[in-house]
Each structure stands twice: as C-alpha cells, then as structure tokens.
PDB file of C-alpha atoms in Angstrom:
ATOM      1  CA  LEU A   1       5.591   1.665   0.236  1.00 91.00           C
ATOM      2  CA  LEU A   2       3.995   4.369  -1.902  1.00 91.00           C
ATOM      3  CA  GLU A   3       3.522   7.476   0.231  1.00 92.00           C
ATOM      4  CA  ASP A   4       3.964  11.024  -1.028  1.00 89.00           C
ATOM      5  CA  HIS A   5       4.137  12.630   2.420  1.00 90.00           C
ATOM      6  CA  PRO A   6       7.843  12.620   3.419  1.00 92.00           C
ATOM      7  CA  PHE A   7       7.401  12.390   7.196  1.00 93.00           C
ATOM      8  CA  GLN A   8       4.818   9.592   7.073  1.00 92.00           C
ATOM      9  CA  GLY A   9       6.780   7.673   4.453  1.00 94.00           C
ATOM     10  CA  ALA A  10      10.007   7.808   6.454  1.00 96.00           C
ATOM     11  CA  CYS A  11       8.246   6.761   9.688  1.00 95.00           C
ATOM     12  CA  ILE A  12       6.427   3.834   8.091  1.00 95.00           C
ATOM     13  CA  GLN A  13       9.556   2.649   6.283  1.00 96.00           C
ATOM     14  CA  GLN A  14      11.567   2.762   9.516  1.00 96.00           C
ATOM     15  CA  GLU A  15       8.931   0.793  11.441  1.00 93.00           C
ATOM     16  CA  ILE A  16       8.624  -1.905   8.776  1.00 94.00           C
ATOM     17  CA  GLN A  17      12.372  -2.261   8.577  1.00 95.00           C
ATOM     18  CA  GLY A  18      12.341  -2.519  12.386  1.00 93.00           C
ATOM     19  CA  LEU A  19      10.347  -5.737  11.931  1.00 90.00           C
ATOM     20  CA  GLY A  20      13.244  -7.112   9.919  1.00 92.00           C
ATOM     21  CA  LEU A  21      11.365  -6.708   6.633  1.00 90.00           C
ATOM     22  CA  PRO A  22      12.813  -4.961   3.608  1.00 92.00           C
ATOM     23  CA  CYS A  23      10.879  -1.825   2.696  1.00 94.00           C
ATOM     24  CA  HIS A  24      11.388   0.269  -0.403  1.00 93.00           C
ATOM     25  CA  TRP A  25       9.717   3.674  -0.163  1.00 95.00           C
ATOM     26  CA  VAL A  26       8.736   5.687  -3.240  1.00 92.00           C
ATOM     27  CA  GLN A  27       6.875   8.971  -3.409  1.00 91.00           C
ATOM     28  CA  ASP A  28       5.140   8.773  -6.773  1.00 87.00           C
ATOM     29  CA  GLY A  29       3.386   6.412  -9.133  1.00 84.00           C
ATOM     30  CA  GLU A  30       6.305   6.177 -11.530  1.00 84.00           C
ATOM     31  CA  GLY A  31       8.599   4.968  -8.741  1.00 87.00           C
ATOM     32  CA  CYS A  32       5.970   2.462  -7.644  1.00 86.00           C
ATOM     33  CA  LEU A  33       5.579   0.958 -11.093  1.00 85.00           C
ATOM     34  CA  LYS A  34       9.351   0.754 -11.506  1.00 88.00           C
ATOM     35  CA  ALA A  35       9.704  -1.109  -8.194  1.00 87.00           C
ATOM     36  CA  LEU A  36       6.919  -3.514  -9.183  1.00 85.00           C
ATOM     37  CA  GLU A  37       8.571  -4.170 -12.554  1.00 86.00           C
ATOM     38  CA  GLU A  38      11.879  -4.961 -10.837  1.00 89.00           C
ATOM     39  CA  GLY A  39      10.094  -7.721  -8.902  1.00 84.00           C
ATOM     40  CA  GLY A  40      10.391  -9.092  -5.411  1.00 86.00           C
ATOM     41  CA  VAL A  41       7.487  -7.048  -4.040  1.00 87.00           C
ATOM     42  CA  ARG A  42       5.475  -9.147  -1.569  1.00 89.00           C
ATOM     43  CA  LEU A  43       3.137  -6.392  -0.389  1.00 91.00           C
ATOM     44  CA  LEU A  44       2.261  -2.896  -1.512  1.00 91.00           C
ATOM     45  CA  ILE A  45       1.315  -0.276   1.054  1.00 93.00           C
ATOM     46  CA  CYS A  46       0.062   2.822  -0.688  1.00 90.00           C
ATOM     47  CA  ASP A  47      -1.523   6.126   0.090  1.00 90.00           C
ATOM     48  CA  LEU A  48      -4.792   6.270  -1.789  1.00 84.00           C
ATOM     49  CA  SER A  49      -4.557   9.982  -2.583  1.00 82.00           C
ATOM     50  CA  LEU A  50      -1.381  10.877  -4.411  1.00 79.00           C
ATOM     51  CA  ALA A  51      -0.588  14.263  -5.889  1.00 72.00           C
ATOM     52  CA  GLU A  52      -0.631  13.139  -9.522  1.00 75.00           C
ATOM     53  CA  GLN A  53      -3.080  10.219  -9.441  1.00 71.00           C
ATOM     54  CA  ASP A  54      -4.887   8.070  -6.913  1.00 72.00           C
ATOM     55  CA  ALA A  55      -3.260   4.723  -6.184  1.00 72.00           C
ATOM     56  CA  ILE A  56      -6.205   2.600  -7.325  1.00 70.00           C
ATOM     57  CA  SER A  57      -6.284   4.268 -10.755  1.00 75.00           C
ATOM     58  CA  LEU A  58      -2.533   3.863 -11.023  1.00 74.00           C
ATOM     59  CA  LEU A  59      -2.631   0.141 -10.331  1.00 71.00           C
ATOM     60  CA  MET A  60      -5.788  -0.524 -12.295  1.00 71.00           C
ATOM     61  CA  SER A  61      -4.200   1.112 -15.328  1.00 74.00           C
ATOM     62  CA  GLN A  62      -1.632  -1.702 -15.313  1.00 69.00           C
ATOM     63  CA  PRO A  63      -3.376  -4.924 -16.429  1.00 65.00           C
ATOM     64  CA  GLN A  64      -0.623  -7.159 -15.032  1.00 65.00           C
ATOM     65  CA  TYR A  65      -1.492  -6.079 -11.452  1.00 62.00           C
ATOM     66  CA  GLN A  66      -5.286  -6.189 -11.648  1.00 60.00           C
ATOM     67  CA  HIS A  67      -5.554  -9.870 -10.737  1.00 59.00           C
ATOM     68  CA  SER A  68      -1.984 -10.615  -9.663  1.00 70.00           C
ATOM     69  CA  GLY A  69      -2.856 -11.467  -6.079  1.00 76.00           C
ATOM     70  CA  LEU A  70      -0.369  -8.865  -4.846  1.00 83.00           C
ATOM     71  CA  PRO A  71      -1.627  -7.837  -1.386  1.00 89.00           C
ATOM     72  CA  ILE A  72      -2.320  -4.108  -1.272  1.00 89.00           C
ATOM     73  CA  VAL A  73      -2.888  -2.163   1.949  1.00 93.00           C
ATOM     74  CA  LEU A  74      -4.412   1.234   1.259  1.00 92.00           C
ATOM     75  CA  LEU A  75      -3.798   4.229   3.494  1.00 92.00           C
ATOM     76  CA  SER A  76      -6.235   7.094   3.251  1.00 89.00           C
ATOM     77  CA  ALA A  77      -7.516  10.174   4.988  1.00 87.00           C
ATOM     78  CA  ARG A  78     -10.879   9.249   3.468  1.00 84.00           C
ATOM     79  CA  GLY A  79     -12.415   7.164   6.219  1.00 81.00           C
ATOM     80  CA  ALA A  80     -16.032   7.041   5.095  1.00 85.00           C
ATOM     81  CA  GLU A  81     -17.556   3.577   4.801  1.00 90.00           C
ATOM     82  CA  LEU A  82     -18.144   4.034   1.056  1.00 89.00           C
ATOM     83  CA  ASP A  83     -14.438   4.822   0.470  1.00 85.00           C
ATOM     84  CA  LYS A  84     -13.345   1.764   2.448  1.00 88.00           C
ATOM     85  CA  VAL A  85     -15.785  -0.532   0.664  1.00 89.00           C
ATOM     86  CA  MET A  86     -14.752   0.814  -2.744  1.00 84.00           C
ATOM     87  CA  GLY A  87     -11.058   0.265  -1.988  1.00 83.00           C
ATOM     88  CA  LEU A  88     -11.677  -3.287  -0.820  1.00 86.00           C
ATOM     89  CA  GLU A  89     -13.988  -4.084  -3.743  1.00 84.00           C
ATOM     90  CA  LEU A  90     -11.341  -2.850  -6.174  1.00 79.00           C
ATOM     91  CA  GLY A  91      -8.893  -5.413  -4.828  1.00 79.00           C
ATOM     92  CA  ALA A  92      -7.177  -4.010  -1.761  1.00 85.00           C
ATOM     93  CA  GLU A  93      -6.303  -6.526   0.932  1.00 89.00           C
ATOM     94  CA  ASP A  94      -6.906  -3.976   3.671  1.00 93.00           C
ATOM     95  CA  TYR A  95      -7.797  -0.311   4.155  1.00 93.00           C
ATOM     96  CA  VAL A  96      -6.368   1.778   6.967  1.00 94.00           C
ATOM     97  CA  ALA A  97      -7.907   5.187   7.627  1.00 92.00           C
ATOM     98  CA  LYS A  98      -5.676   8.072   8.674  1.00 90.00           C
ATOM     99  CA  PRO A  99      -4.842   8.927  11.341  1.00 92.00           C
ATOM    100  CA  PHE A 100      -3.710   5.467  12.398  1.00 92.00           C
ATOM    101  CA  SER A 101      -1.270   4.119  14.932  1.00 94.00           C
ATOM    102  CA  LEU A 102       1.893   2.506  13.647  1.00 93.00           C
ATOM    103  CA  ALA A 103       1.135  -0.525  15.831  1.00 94.00           C
ATOM    104  CA  GLU A 104      -2.179  -1.027  14.006  1.00 95.00           C
ATOM    105  CA  LEU A 105      -0.568  -0.592  10.590  1.00 95.00           C
ATOM    106  CA  LEU A 106       2.203  -3.078  11.425  1.00 94.00           C
ATOM    107  CA  ALA A 107      -0.371  -5.635  12.612  1.00 95.00           C
ATOM    108  CA  ARG A 108      -2.286  -5.226   9.358  1.00 94.00           C
ATOM    109  CA  VAL A 109       0.947  -5.544   7.342  1.00 94.00           C
ATOM    110  CA  ARG A 110       1.851  -8.781   9.138  1.00 93.00           C
ATOM    111  CA  GLY A 111      -1.666 -10.115   8.533  1.00 93.00           C
ATOM    112  CA  ALA A 112      -1.582  -9.240   4.840  1.00 92.00           C
ATOM    113  CA  LEU A 113       1.822 -10.907   4.469  1.00 92.00           C
ATOM    114  CA  ARG A 114       0.527 -14.074   6.186  1.00 91.00           C
ATOM    115  CA  ARG A 115      -2.523 -14.203   3.935  1.00 87.00           C
ATOM    116  CA  GLY A 116      -0.364 -13.533   0.861  1.00 80.00           C
ATOM    117  CA  ALA A 117       2.000 -16.361   1.841  1.00 82.00           C
ATOM    118  CA  ALA A 118      -0.952 -18.707   2.319  1.00 81.00           C
ATOM    119  CA  ARG A 119      -2.048 -17.903  -1.252  1.00 77.00           C
ATOM    120  CA  GLY A 120       1.459 -18.540  -2.517  1.00 73.00           C
ATOM    121  CA  ARG A 121       2.222 -14.866  -3.125  1.00 61.00           C
TER     122      ARG A 121
END
C-alpha cells in the first residue's frame, strides 16, 4: 500500500489485514520501490498523487514493473473520466476515486487478487 496520507493509509492497512491478507504500508515512492525489490508483492494499491511524484510516473520509471503483470489499484481524488481512462491505459488493474467506501475498495482488492492469481501472478 502506497499512501502518503497517514489516516487513510492506517485505515486501509487495518482493513486489508482484517481480511487475513498481509499489507505493508509505505508513505513514499522510495519505500514502495524497496518493498517491490524485496519481493512477495501480489498487489500494489497506490495513491495516484504523492507529494514527491505521482505513482504512475514512479512505476513507469522502473522498466521491470512496466509489463510485470503486477496488479495495481490506483486511488485518486481525481475522478474525471479522462484521469480514470489514463490510469487504466497506463496499466492499472483498477481505479478507485476518492472518496470511496472501504467496502468498495476491499471488493476491488479481492477482485484484483483473483484476476492476478488467474494470470499466475
């Protein structure tokens, strides 16, 4: 989970762990890349707008993740159709506009994990 807002990050992490899934929460791009390098990441949930860099630019700057098949669920306050389409076209598995309910996010996380497992990821 890459979320730079402390309250949202803590809430999302707690809910995902409540599903019995491990969830590692980081607040910046450097922490995200380190977690990805360590391996074992089955899904990346990330806030699109980070303080230092947007999540898409961060991931696209790393060639090993551009076509890795790693499911990515983007979270964003930008809910315009163009923003959603751009995020999905750039490789996100799903796009969830803020504000969102935790129930909706958890359903989308479970769906992305199922689809990732079906692809062997």
